[in-house]
Structure formats: structure tokens, C-alpha cells
PDB file of C-alpha atoms and ligand atoms in Angstrom:
ATOM      1  CA  UNK A  46       0.000   0.000   0.000  1.00 61.00           C
ATOM      2  CA  UNK A  47       1.396   3.413  -1.024  1.00 67.00           C
ATOM      3  CA  UNK A  48       1.656   5.817   1.921  1.00 72.00           C
ATOM      4  CA  UNK A  49       1.140   9.481   1.031  1.00 69.00           C
ATOM      5  CA  UNK A  50       4.184  11.489   2.119  1.00 71.00           C
ATOM      6  CA  UNK A  51       4.103  15.070   3.393  1.00 70.00           C
ATOM      7  CA  UNK A  52       6.869  17.577   3.942  1.00 71.00           C
ATOM      8  CA  UNK A  53       8.457  16.971   7.386  1.00 74.00           C
ATOM      9  CA  UNK A  54       7.529  16.801  10.218  1.00 88.00           C
ATOM     10  CA  UNK A  55       5.427  13.668  10.070  1.00 95.00           C
ATOM     11  CA  UNK A  56       1.712  13.954  10.641  1.00 97.00           C
ATOM     12  CA  UNK A  57       0.235  14.000  14.143  1.00 98.00           C
ATOM     13  CA  UNK A  58      -3.324  12.682  14.375  1.00 98.00           C
ATOM     14  CA  UNK A  59      -5.127  13.983  17.463  1.00 98.00           C
ATOM     15  CA  UNK A  60      -8.451  12.446  18.482  1.00 98.00           C
ATOM     16  CA  UNK A  61     -10.610  14.311  20.962  1.00 98.00           C
ATOM     17  CA  UNK A  62     -13.205  11.991  22.432  1.00 97.00           C
ATOM     18  CA  UNK A  63     -16.861  12.939  22.496  1.00 97.00           C
ATOM     19  CA  UNK A  64     -16.857  12.377  26.272  1.00 96.00           C
ATOM     20  CA  UNK A  65     -14.392  15.264  26.625  1.00 98.00           C
ATOM     21  CA  UNK A  66     -16.212  17.891  24.555  1.00 98.00           C
ATOM     22  CA  UNK A  67     -19.778  16.897  25.495  1.00 98.00           C
ATOM     23  CA  UNK A  68     -21.631  15.967  28.670  1.00 98.00           C
ATOM     24  CA  UNK A  69     -22.262  12.306  27.886  1.00 93.00           C
ATOM     25  CA  UNK A  70     -25.121  11.945  30.359  1.00 95.00           C
ATOM     26  CA  UNK A  71     -27.061  14.956  28.957  1.00 97.00           C
ATOM     27  CA  UNK A  72     -28.213  14.828  25.340  1.00 97.00           C
ATOM     28  CA  UNK A  73     -26.913  17.594  23.065  1.00 98.00           C
ATOM     29  CA  UNK A  74     -24.863  19.255  25.809  1.00 98.00           C
ATOM     30  CA  UNK A  75     -21.455  20.625  24.853  1.00 98.00           C
ATOM     31  CA  UNK A  76     -18.703  21.169  27.415  1.00 98.00           C
ATOM     32  CA  UNK A  77     -17.799  24.643  26.218  1.00 98.00           C
ATOM     33  CA  UNK A  78     -15.114  25.257  28.858  1.00 98.00           C
ATOM     34  CA  UNK A  79     -13.266  22.142  27.755  1.00 98.00           C
ATOM     35  CA  UNK A  80     -13.726  22.980  24.059  1.00 98.00           C
ATOM     36  CA  UNK A  81     -12.236  26.439  24.621  1.00 98.00           C
ATOM     37  CA  UNK A  82      -9.423  25.177  26.847  1.00 98.00           C
ATOM     38  CA  UNK A  83      -8.483  22.507  24.285  1.00 98.00           C
ATOM     39  CA  UNK A  84      -8.487  25.107  21.509  1.00 98.00           C
ATOM     40  CA  UNK A  85      -6.070  27.196  23.636  1.00 98.00           C
ATOM     41  CA  UNK A  86      -3.836  24.161  24.161  1.00 98.00           C
ATOM     42  CA  UNK A  87      -3.841  23.341  20.435  1.00 98.00           C
ATOM     43  CA  UNK A  88      -3.069  26.981  19.592  1.00 98.00           C
ATOM     44  CA  UNK A  89      -0.240  27.182  22.152  1.00 98.00           C
ATOM     45  CA  UNK A  90       1.314  23.911  21.025  1.00 98.00           C
ATOM     46  CA  UNK A  91       1.593  25.326  17.451  1.00 97.00           C
ATOM     47  CA  UNK A  92       2.170  21.927  15.837  1.00 94.00           C
ATOM     48  CA  UNK A  93       2.716  21.647  12.069  1.00 93.00           C
ATOM     49  CA  UNK A  94       1.087  18.810  10.110  1.00 96.00           C
ATOM     50  CA  UNK A  95      -1.740  18.158  12.527  1.00 97.00           C
ATOM     51  CA  UNK A  96      -5.118  16.550  11.862  1.00 98.00           C
ATOM     52  CA  UNK A  97      -7.882  16.599  14.466  1.00 98.00           C
ATOM     53  CA  UNK A  98     -10.631  14.006  14.659  1.00 98.00           C
ATOM     54  CA  UNK A  99     -13.435  14.399  17.180  1.00 98.00           C
ATOM     55  CA  UNK A 100     -16.116  12.061  18.429  1.00 97.00           C
ATOM     56  CA  UNK A 101     -19.866  12.344  18.718  1.00 98.00           C
ATOM     57  CA  UNK A 102     -20.508  12.249  22.476  1.00 97.00           C
ATOM     58  CA  UNK A 103     -24.029  13.226  23.506  1.00 98.00           C
ATOM     59  CA  UNK A 104     -24.677  14.746  20.068  1.00 98.00           C
ATOM     60  CA  UNK A 105     -24.177  11.890  17.570  1.00 98.00           C
ATOM     61  CA  UNK A 106     -24.576   8.786  19.734  1.00 97.00           C
ATOM     62  CA  UNK A 107     -28.069   9.167  21.249  1.00 97.00           C
ATOM     63  CA  UNK A 108     -29.604  10.172  17.901  1.00 97.00           C
ATOM     64  CA  UNK A 109     -27.808   7.382  16.012  1.00 97.00           C
ATOM     65  CA  UNK A 110     -28.976   4.911  18.643  1.00 97.00           C
ATOM     66  CA  UNK A 111     -32.576   6.145  18.630  1.00 97.00           C
ATOM     67  CA  UNK A 112     -32.874   5.526  14.871  1.00 96.00           C
ATOM     68  CA  UNK A 113     -30.499   2.531  14.737  1.00 96.00           C
ATOM     69  CA  UNK A 114     -28.438   4.233  12.025  1.00 97.00           C
ATOM     70  CA  UNK A 115     -25.454   1.823  12.340  1.00 97.00           C
ATOM     71  CA  UNK A 116     -27.520  -1.062  10.966  1.00 97.00           C
ATOM     72  CA  UNK A 117     -28.301   0.824   7.765  1.00 98.00           C
ATOM     73  CA  UNK A 118     -31.078   2.344   5.682  1.00 98.00           C
ATOM     74  CA  UNK A 119     -34.623   1.192   6.315  1.00 95.00           C
ATOM     75  CA  UNK A 120     -37.613   2.868   4.707  1.00 93.00           C
ATOM     76  CA  UNK A 121     -38.584   5.598   7.152  1.00 91.00           C
ATOM     77  CA  UNK A 122     -35.267   6.164   8.963  1.00 93.00           C
ATOM     78  CA  UNK A 123     -33.931   8.806   6.560  1.00 96.00           C
ATOM     79  CA  UNK A 124     -34.898  11.412   9.153  1.00 97.00           C
ATOM     80  CA  UNK A 125     -32.607   9.667  11.662  1.00 97.00           C
ATOM     81  CA  UNK A 126     -29.671   9.831   9.232  1.00 98.00           C
ATOM     82  CA  UNK A 127     -30.364  13.516   8.582  1.00 98.00           C
ATOM     83  CA  UNK A 128     -30.655  14.309  12.302  1.00 98.00           C
ATOM     84  CA  UNK A 129     -27.505  12.378  13.241  1.00 98.00           C
ATOM     85  CA  UNK A 130     -25.487  14.162  10.579  1.00 98.00           C
ATOM     86  CA  UNK A 131     -26.998  17.499  11.543  1.00 98.00           C
ATOM     87  CA  UNK A 132     -26.217  17.265  15.273  1.00 98.00           C
ATOM     88  CA  UNK A 133     -22.643  16.306  14.367  1.00 98.00           C
ATOM     89  CA  UNK A 134     -22.315  19.447  12.243  1.00 98.00           C
ATOM     90  CA  UNK A 135     -23.586  21.470  15.225  1.00 98.00           C
ATOM     91  CA  UNK A 136     -20.983  19.954  17.577  1.00 98.00           C
ATOM     92  CA  UNK A 137     -18.301  20.358  14.926  1.00 98.00           C
ATOM     93  CA  UNK A 138     -19.342  23.992  14.482  1.00 98.00           C
ATOM     94  CA  UNK A 139     -18.802  24.688  18.192  1.00 98.00           C
ATOM     95  CA  UNK A 140     -15.333  23.138  18.043  1.00 98.00           C
ATOM     96  CA  UNK A 141     -14.528  24.970  14.790  1.00 98.00           C
ATOM     97  CA  UNK A 142     -15.635  28.298  16.310  1.00 98.00           C
ATOM     98  CA  UNK A 143     -13.202  27.822  19.174  1.00 98.00           C
ATOM     99  CA  UNK A 144     -10.322  27.047  16.773  1.00 98.00           C
ATOM    100  CA  UNK A 145     -11.063  29.640  14.097  1.00 98.00           C
ATOM    101  CA  UNK A 146     -11.444  32.567  16.517  1.00 97.00           C
ATOM    102  CA  UNK A 147      -8.026  31.747  17.924  1.00 98.00           C
ATOM    103  CA  UNK A 148      -6.532  32.317  14.468  1.00 98.00           C
ATOM    104  CA  UNK A 149      -6.031  28.639  13.750  1.00 98.00           C
ATOM    105  CA  UNK A 150      -6.559  27.897  10.032  1.00 98.00           C
ATOM    106  CA  UNK A 151      -8.831  24.954  10.776  1.00 98.00           C
ATOM    107  CA  UNK A 152     -10.951  23.495   7.966  1.00 98.00           C
ATOM    108  CA  UNK A 153     -13.864  21.254   8.705  1.00 98.00           C
ATOM    109  CA  UNK A 154     -14.115  18.136   6.546  1.00 97.00           C
ATOM    110  CA  UNK A 155     -17.564  16.585   6.477  1.00 97.00           C
ATOM    111  CA  UNK A 156     -17.330  12.769   6.254  1.00 97.00           C
ATOM    112  CA  UNK A 157     -20.859  12.355   4.905  1.00 96.00           C
ATOM    113  CA  UNK A 158     -19.838  14.411   1.836  1.00 95.00           C
ATOM    114  CA  UNK A 159     -16.491  12.801   1.013  1.00 94.00           C
ATOM    115  CA  UNK A 160     -16.398   9.279   2.485  1.00 97.00           C
ATOM    116  CA  UNK A 161     -18.353   6.131   1.696  1.00 98.00           C
ATOM    117  CA  UNK A 162     -18.100   2.883   3.586  1.00 98.00           C
ATOM    118  CA  UNK A 163     -18.766  -0.732   2.660  1.00 98.00           C
ATOM    119  CA  UNK A 164     -20.420  -2.651   5.516  1.00 98.00           C
ATOM    120  CA  UNK A 165     -19.173   0.040   7.866  1.00 98.00           C
ATOM    121  CA  UNK A 166     -15.547   0.070   6.687  1.00 98.00           C
ATOM    122  CA  UNK A 167     -14.085   3.023   4.768  1.00 98.00           C
ATOM    123  CA  UNK A 168     -14.247   2.300   1.039  1.00 98.00           C
ATOM    124  CA  UNK A 169     -13.486   5.681  -0.530  1.00 97.00           C
ATOM    125  CA  UNK A 170     -11.972   8.809   0.934  1.00 95.00           C
ATOM    126  CA  UNK A 171     -10.787  11.898  -0.967  1.00 91.00           C
ATOM    127  CA  UNK A 172      -7.175  11.721   0.243  1.00 91.00           C
ATOM    128  CA  UNK A 173      -5.709  14.089  -2.351  1.00 91.00           C
ATOM    129  CA  UNK A 174      -7.874  16.897  -1.008  1.00 90.00           C
ATOM    130  CA  UNK A 175      -6.801  16.117   2.529  1.00 90.00           C
ATOM    131  CA  UNK A 176      -3.142  16.064   1.564  1.00 92.00           C
ATOM    132  CA  UNK A 177      -3.433  19.363  -0.352  1.00 95.00           C
ATOM    133  CA  UNK A 178      -4.946  21.056   2.714  1.00 96.00           C
ATOM    134  CA  UNK A 179      -2.194  19.815   5.035  1.00 95.00           C
ATOM    135  CA  UNK A 180       0.517  20.867   2.546  1.00 93.00           C
ATOM    136  CA  UNK A 181      -0.908  24.389   2.503  1.00 96.00           C
ATOM    137  CA  UNK A 182      -0.727  24.586   6.301  1.00 95.00           C
ATOM    138  CA  UNK A 183      -4.407  24.089   7.094  1.00 97.00           C
ATOM    139  CA  UNK A 184      -5.530  22.091  10.093  1.00 98.00           C
ATOM    140  CA  UNK A 185      -8.142  19.597   8.848  1.00 98.00           C
ATOM    141  CA  UNK A 186     -10.799  18.743  11.425  1.00 98.00           C
ATOM    142  CA  UNK A 187     -12.911  15.663  10.763  1.00 98.00           C
ATOM    143  CA  UNK A 188     -15.362  13.758  12.948  1.00 98.00           C
ATOM    144  CA  UNK A 189     -17.421  10.623  13.426  1.00 98.00           C
ATOM    145  CA  UNK A 190     -20.518  10.966  11.261  1.00 98.00           C
ATOM    146  CA  UNK A 191     -23.432   9.290   9.516  1.00 98.00           C
ATOM    147  CA  UNK A 192     -22.116   8.310   6.042  1.00 98.00           C
ATOM    148  CA  UNK A 193     -23.353   6.565   2.908  1.00 98.00           C
ATOM    149  CA  UNK A 194     -22.533   2.853   2.704  1.00 98.00           C
ATOM    150  CA  UNK A 195     -22.430   0.860  -0.541  1.00 98.00           C
ATOM    151  CA  UNK A 196     -24.092  -2.208   1.052  1.00 98.00           C
ATOM    152  CA  UNK A 197     -26.103  -0.835   3.962  1.00 98.00           C
ATOM    153  CA  UNK A 198     -27.341   2.378   2.325  1.00 98.00           C
ATOM    154  CA  UNK A 199     -25.880   4.354   5.203  1.00 98.00           C
ATOM    155  CA  UNK A 200     -24.228   3.733   8.566  1.00 98.00           C
ATOM    156  CA  UNK A 201     -22.166   5.325  11.345  1.00 98.00           C
ATOM    157  CA  UNK A 202     -18.456   5.897  10.826  1.00 98.00           C
ATOM    158  CA  UNK A 203     -16.565   6.280  14.109  1.00 96.00           C
ATOM    159  CA  UNK A 204     -13.894   8.874  14.668  1.00 97.00           C
ATOM    160  CA  UNK A 205     -11.560   6.053  15.720  1.00 96.00           C
ATOM    161  CA  UNK A 206     -11.831   4.299  12.361  1.00 97.00           C
ATOM    162  CA  UNK A 207     -11.035   7.666  10.774  1.00 98.00           C
ATOM    163  CA  UNK A 208      -7.975   8.079  13.030  1.00 98.00           C
ATOM    164  CA  UNK A 209      -6.524   4.694  12.031  1.00 97.00           C
ATOM    165  CA  UNK A 210      -7.375   5.191   8.350  1.00 97.00           C
ATOM    166  CA  UNK A 211      -5.779   8.640   8.119  1.00 97.00           C
ATOM    167  CA  UNK A 212      -2.759   7.575  10.183  1.00 97.00           C
ATOM    168  CA  UNK A 213      -2.033   4.519   8.033  1.00 97.00           C
ATOM    169  CA  UNK A 214      -2.646   6.299   4.700  1.00 96.00           C
ATOM    170  CA  UNK A 215      -0.362   9.260   5.489  1.00 95.00           C
ATOM    171  CA  UNK A 216       3.180   9.433   6.755  1.00 93.00           C
ATOM    172  CA  UNK A 217       2.183   9.620  10.425  1.00 97.00           C
ATOM    173  CA  UNK A 218       4.561   9.952  13.352  1.00 97.00           C
ATOM    174  CA  UNK A 219       2.093   9.526  16.193  1.00 97.00           C
ATOM    175  CA  UNK A 220      -1.495   9.337  17.299  1.00 98.00           C
ATOM    176  CA  UNK A 221      -2.702  11.116  20.432  1.00 98.00           C
ATOM    177  CA  UNK A 222      -6.048  10.032  21.853  1.00 97.00           C
ATOM    178  CA  UNK A 223      -7.661  12.413  24.332  1.00 97.00           C
ATOM    179  CA  UNK A 224     -10.235  10.684  26.544  1.00 95.00           C
ATOM    180  CA  UNK A 225     -11.973  11.377  29.881  1.00 94.00           C
ATOM    181  CA  UNK A 226      -9.902   8.904  31.919  1.00 92.00           C
ATOM    182  CA  UNK A 227      -6.180   8.783  32.687  1.00 93.00           C
ATOM    183  CA  UNK A 228      -5.333   6.064  30.182  1.00 91.00           C
ATOM    184  CA  UNK A 229      -6.090   2.481  29.329  1.00 89.00           C
ATOM    185  CA  UNK A 230      -7.141   0.611  32.474  1.00 85.00           C
ATOM    186  CA  UNK A 231      -7.755  -2.971  33.531  1.00 81.00           C
ATOM    187  CA  UNK A 232     -11.361  -2.005  34.463  1.00 80.00           C
ATOM    188  CA  UNK A 233     -13.587   1.073  34.296  1.00 80.00           C
ATOM    189  CA  UNK A 234     -11.678   3.560  36.499  1.00 81.00           C
ATOM    190  CA  UNK A 235     -14.899   5.531  37.077  1.00 80.00           C
ATOM    191  CA  UNK A 236     -16.548   2.640  38.900  1.00 83.00           C
ATOM    192  CA  UNK A 237     -13.729   0.243  39.902  1.00 83.00           C
ATOM    193  CA  UNK A 238     -11.377   1.567  42.574  1.00 83.00           C
ATOM    194  CA  UNK A 239      -8.956  -1.276  41.885  1.00 84.00           C
ATOM    195  CA  UNK A 240      -8.624  -0.412  38.169  1.00 83.00           C
ATOM    196  CA  UNK A 241      -4.965  -0.416  37.177  1.00 85.00           C
ATOM    197  CA  UNK A 242      -3.705   1.986  34.516  1.00 89.00           C
ATOM    198  CA  UNK A 243      -1.199   0.668  31.983  1.00 91.00           C
ATOM    199  CA  UNK A 244       1.629   3.132  31.313  1.00 95.00           C
ATOM    200  CA  UNK A 245       3.119   1.177  28.425  1.00 95.00           C
ATOM    201  CA  UNK A 246       1.785  -1.631  26.285  1.00 93.00           C
ATOM    202  CA  UNK A 247       3.201  -3.464  23.314  1.00 95.00           C
ATOM    203  CA  UNK A 248       0.931  -4.589  20.499  1.00 94.00           C
ATOM    204  CA  UNK A 249       1.093  -8.177  21.765  1.00 93.00           C
ATOM    205  CA  UNK A 250       0.175  -7.085  25.308  1.00 91.00           C
ATOM    206  CA  UNK A 251      -2.699  -4.979  23.986  1.00 89.00           C
ATOM    207  CA  UNK A 252      -4.103  -7.916  22.029  1.00 88.00           C
ATOM    208  CA  UNK A 253      -4.036 -10.095  25.158  1.00 86.00           C
ATOM    209  CA  UNK A 254      -5.725  -7.387  27.198  1.00 82.00           C
ATOM    210  CA  UNK A 255      -8.452  -6.576  24.720  1.00 79.00           C
ATOM    211  CA  UNK A 256     -10.980  -8.956  26.180  1.00 69.00           C
ATOM    212  CA  UNK A 257     -10.611  -7.341  29.620  1.00 66.00           C
ATOM    213  CA  UNK A 258     -10.940  -3.678  28.619  1.00 66.00           C
ATOM    214  CA  UNK A 259     -14.048  -2.059  30.056  1.00 58.00           C
ATOM    215  CA  UNK A 260     -17.206  -1.690  28.009  1.00 59.00           C
ATOM    216  CA  UNK A 261     -18.730   1.821  27.823  1.00 53.00           C
ATOM    217  CA  UNK A 262     -21.088   2.757  30.650  1.00 49.00           C
ATOM    218  CA  UNK A 263     -23.068   5.378  28.733  1.00 55.00           C
ATOM    219  CA  UNK A 264     -24.685   5.267  25.291  1.00 63.00           C
ATOM    220  CA  UNK A 265     -22.009   4.713  22.612  1.00 71.00           C
ATOM    221  CA  UNK A 266     -22.970   3.195  19.263  1.00 73.00           C
ATOM    222  CA  UNK A 267     -19.348   2.656  18.205  1.00 69.00           C
ATOM    223  CA  UNK A 268     -18.082   0.582  21.126  1.00 67.00           C
ATOM    224  CA  UNK A 269     -16.397   2.911  23.642  1.00 69.00           C
ATOM    225  CA  UNK A 270     -12.860   2.064  24.794  1.00 77.00           C
ATOM    226  CA  UNK A 271     -13.069  -1.479  23.425  1.00 71.00           C
ATOM    227  CA  UNK A 272     -14.097  -0.213  19.969  1.00 73.00           C
ATOM    228  CA  UNK A 273     -11.353   2.404  20.150  1.00 83.00           C
ATOM    229  CA  UNK A 274      -8.635  -0.169  20.795  1.00 86.00           C
ATOM    230  CA  UNK A 275      -9.852  -2.534  18.083  1.00 88.00           C
ATOM    231  CA  UNK A 276      -9.848   0.301  15.553  1.00 93.00           C
ATOM    232  CA  UNK A 277      -6.358   1.463  16.536  1.00 94.00           C
ATOM    233  CA  UNK A 278      -4.671  -1.933  16.125  1.00 94.00           C
ATOM    234  CA  UNK A 279      -3.848  -1.488  12.396  1.00 95.00           C
ATOM    235  CA  UNK A 280      -2.115   1.816  13.143  1.00 97.00           C
ATOM    236  CA  UNK A 281      -0.012   0.250  15.901  1.00 96.00           C
ATOM    237  CA  UNK A 282       0.740  -2.652  13.527  1.00 96.00           C
ATOM    238  CA  UNK A 283       2.042  -0.012  11.079  1.00 96.00           C
ATOM    239  CA  UNK A 284       4.520   1.058  13.779  1.00 97.00           C
ATOM    240  CA  UNK A 285       2.668   4.274  14.704  1.00 97.00           C
ATOM    241  CA  UNK A 286       2.821   4.915  18.480  1.00 97.00           C
ATOM    242  CA  UNK A 287      -0.478   5.754  20.182  1.00 97.00           C
ATOM    243  CA  UNK A 288      -0.577   7.903  23.324  1.00 97.00           C
ATOM    244  CA  UNK A 289      -3.813   7.883  25.335  1.00 95.00           C
ATOM    245  CA  UNK A 290      -4.149  10.829  27.732  1.00 97.00           C
ATOM    246  CA  UNK A 291      -6.807  12.473  29.869  1.00 97.00           C
ATOM    247  CA  UNK A 292      -7.928  15.452  27.771  1.00 98.00           C
ATOM    248  CA  UNK A 293     -10.072  16.754  30.644  1.00 98.00           C
ATOM    249  CA  UNK A 294      -6.943  17.519  32.642  1.00 98.00           C
ATOM    250  CA  UNK A 295      -5.537  20.961  31.785  1.00 98.00           C
ATOM    251  CA  UNK A 296      -2.412  20.951  29.609  1.00 98.00           C
ATOM    252  CA  UNK A 297      -2.290  17.180  29.065  1.00 98.00           C
ATOM    253  CA  UNK A 298      -3.108  17.561  25.371  1.00 98.00           C
ATOM    254  CA  UNK A 299      -0.683  20.506  25.153  1.00 98.00           C
ATOM    255  CA  UNK A 300       2.104  18.416  26.698  1.00 98.00           C
ATOM    256  CA  UNK A 301       1.313  15.393  24.534  1.00 98.00           C
ATOM    257  CA  UNK A 302       1.388  17.576  21.387  1.00 98.00           C
ATOM    258  CA  UNK A 303       4.715  19.118  22.438  1.00 97.00           C
ATOM    259  CA  UNK A 304       6.160  15.657  23.136  1.00 96.00           C
ATOM    260  CA  UNK A 305       6.618  16.509  26.832  1.00 96.00           C
ATOM    261  CA  UNK A 306       6.249  13.978  29.643  1.00 95.00           C
ATOM    262  CA  UNK A 307       2.610  13.411  30.469  1.00 97.00           C
ATOM    263  CA  UNK A 308       0.734  10.695  32.356  1.00 96.00           C
ATOM    264  CA  UNK A 309      -1.137   8.269  30.114  1.00 96.00           C
ATOM    265  CA  UNK A 310      -0.814   4.997  28.221  1.00 94.00           C
ATOM    266  CA  UNK A 311       1.731   4.639  25.438  1.00 96.00           C
ATOM    267  CA  UNK A 312       1.080   1.796  22.989  1.00 95.00           C
ATOM    268  CA  UNK A 313       3.921   0.783  20.683  1.00 96.00           C
ATOM    269  CA  UNK A 314       4.430  -2.050  18.254  1.00 96.00           C
ATOM    270  CA  UNK A 315       7.302  -3.541  20.295  1.00 93.00           C
TER     271      UNK A 315
HETATM  272  O1  LIG B 565     -17.732   9.142  18.932  1.00 67.92           O
HETATM  273  C1  LIG B 565     -19.377   8.434  16.290  1.00 67.92           C
HETATM  274  O2  LIG B 565     -18.027   8.808  16.451  1.00 67.92           O
HETATM  275  P1  LIG B 565     -17.206   8.365  17.754  1.00 67.92           P
HETATM  276  C2  LIG B 565     -20.185   9.576  15.716  1.00 67.92           C
HETATM  277  O3  LIG B 565     -15.785   8.696  17.440  1.00 67.92           O
HETATM  278  C3  LIG B 565     -21.645   9.357  15.695  1.00 67.92           C
HETATM  279  O4  LIG B 565     -17.411   6.894  17.955  1.00 67.92           O
HETATM  280  C4  LIG B 565     -22.389  10.073  14.672  1.00 67.92           C
HETATM  281  C5  LIG B 565     -22.308   8.596  16.529  1.00 67.92           C
END
């Protein structure tokens, strides 16, 4: 597979989880303080060749679940597709506002307009456009969305699948995943006091652990932490290190972007 090369430095793919920028327990509730703080951190880090992917949180997931969008088109659920896509554009707009008004040349890329999947897996993606934007110094921002699917009619594409796809198609140096917990844990750290956080995992260790990683507690149509890890495996297999950090903690994303020491889980091929 031909990997698309950029001018140095290598690409950084930053995922901001929906649980960080939205209140997961309250439908359609953004966490504006966190959105603004993260935009400050991204601005201050001033990283070249950066792509941001964000999740759906309490915008995309409850609507997608209500209409069962992941399982595809059924006569009558077009409204659900339209609503899911719409609420994602609203969340994306809030995030874009925070970036743009800090003088960051961020460009929103709408998956439903430029990506199709086949049985839920990315089938076509306008990579040349993406590459051209990065080369010109833009910061592409893309997100989990409702997309057309060649077999299902339509479905849900997770931000995590986008992260792994972009990272493996471009010359990517690292992936940073911002979540609402301190890293990858042996159990749900929000409910299990004994949960142990892994500071470093190899690909082989991650594969062994996969069956034990906590399932999401709140509504998540794309599989929560377990789905995240499964999606990221191909990127780790490509040799791209993945750093999972708590994006709710001030300056963690800043430090991760700058390559400074920060608490979290580092996953590497070996
Ligand atoms: O939060 C899913 O993206 P994710 C987006 O990255 C929708 O899994 C529309 C549910």
C-alpha cells in the first residue's frame, strides 16, 4: 500500500473523544469550557502537520442509537440519518468556532460528503484533497458521522476508524487520543477503585488485554474504549505509536502535542 508522504515533520493525528467535549449523560450538551481550553492548548502547542478528529458524544450517539443508524437504511429512517449528521455538524461547528477565533486555520471536513463505507468500513476517501490542505498549512478537522454505505445504504463511521485510516494512509509519526480517563485501564476507572492503569503496552500485550478492557457505561454506538482499541490496532501494527491521555486535565493535550512527559498509556508495536 502506497503511503502518502508530506513535507516533514510527520503527521500528528489527534483524536478528541466525544466524552471530553460533550456531557455524555445529557443529550446535546457541549462542554464549552473544555472545548475552549483545548483550543487554547492546540493553539499554544503550534504543531505543524496536525489533523484533528473528534467524536460524537451526547450529540451523535443518542440520535444514532434512537434511529439505529449503524444497521443501515430502512424505509422511514432517513430522518434519523439527517438528524444524526446534523447534530454532528452542530458539535463540529462549536469546536470549529473555538479554533477559528483563535486564528487557527482549521478546515472542517464533512465525512458524509467525502467518504463512503462498505459494511461500515471506509471504502473511498478523498485523500488528495486532505493532503493538499495539510501541505498548505491548514488544520483539517474531521469527525465521526453518519455516512453513505455501498451495502447498507448508510451507517455510522466512528472517529476512531477515521484516526486509524488517516494515520495509516499518510506518513504519520504519532497518534494522540484524548479521553476522559487517565489512560487504558484494567477495568472502568470511574466505577472500579482497583482499576490499574497501563503506562506502556506493546501490540502483543494490547491484544491479550483486549478482552478485559471495560465496556462503555453510557450510550455509545461505536463501542467505547473497546471499539477504540480494536480500531487502533492497524495503526499500531504499522509502527505508529499511540498515546492515550486524559484530555479533561488541563495541559495534558498541550504536553502530549509538544512531546513533553505526560501521564497516560503509550502503545507501541514492540
Ligand atoms: O464518537 C461516532 O463517532 P465516535 C459519531 O468517534 C456518531 O465513535 C455520529 C455517533
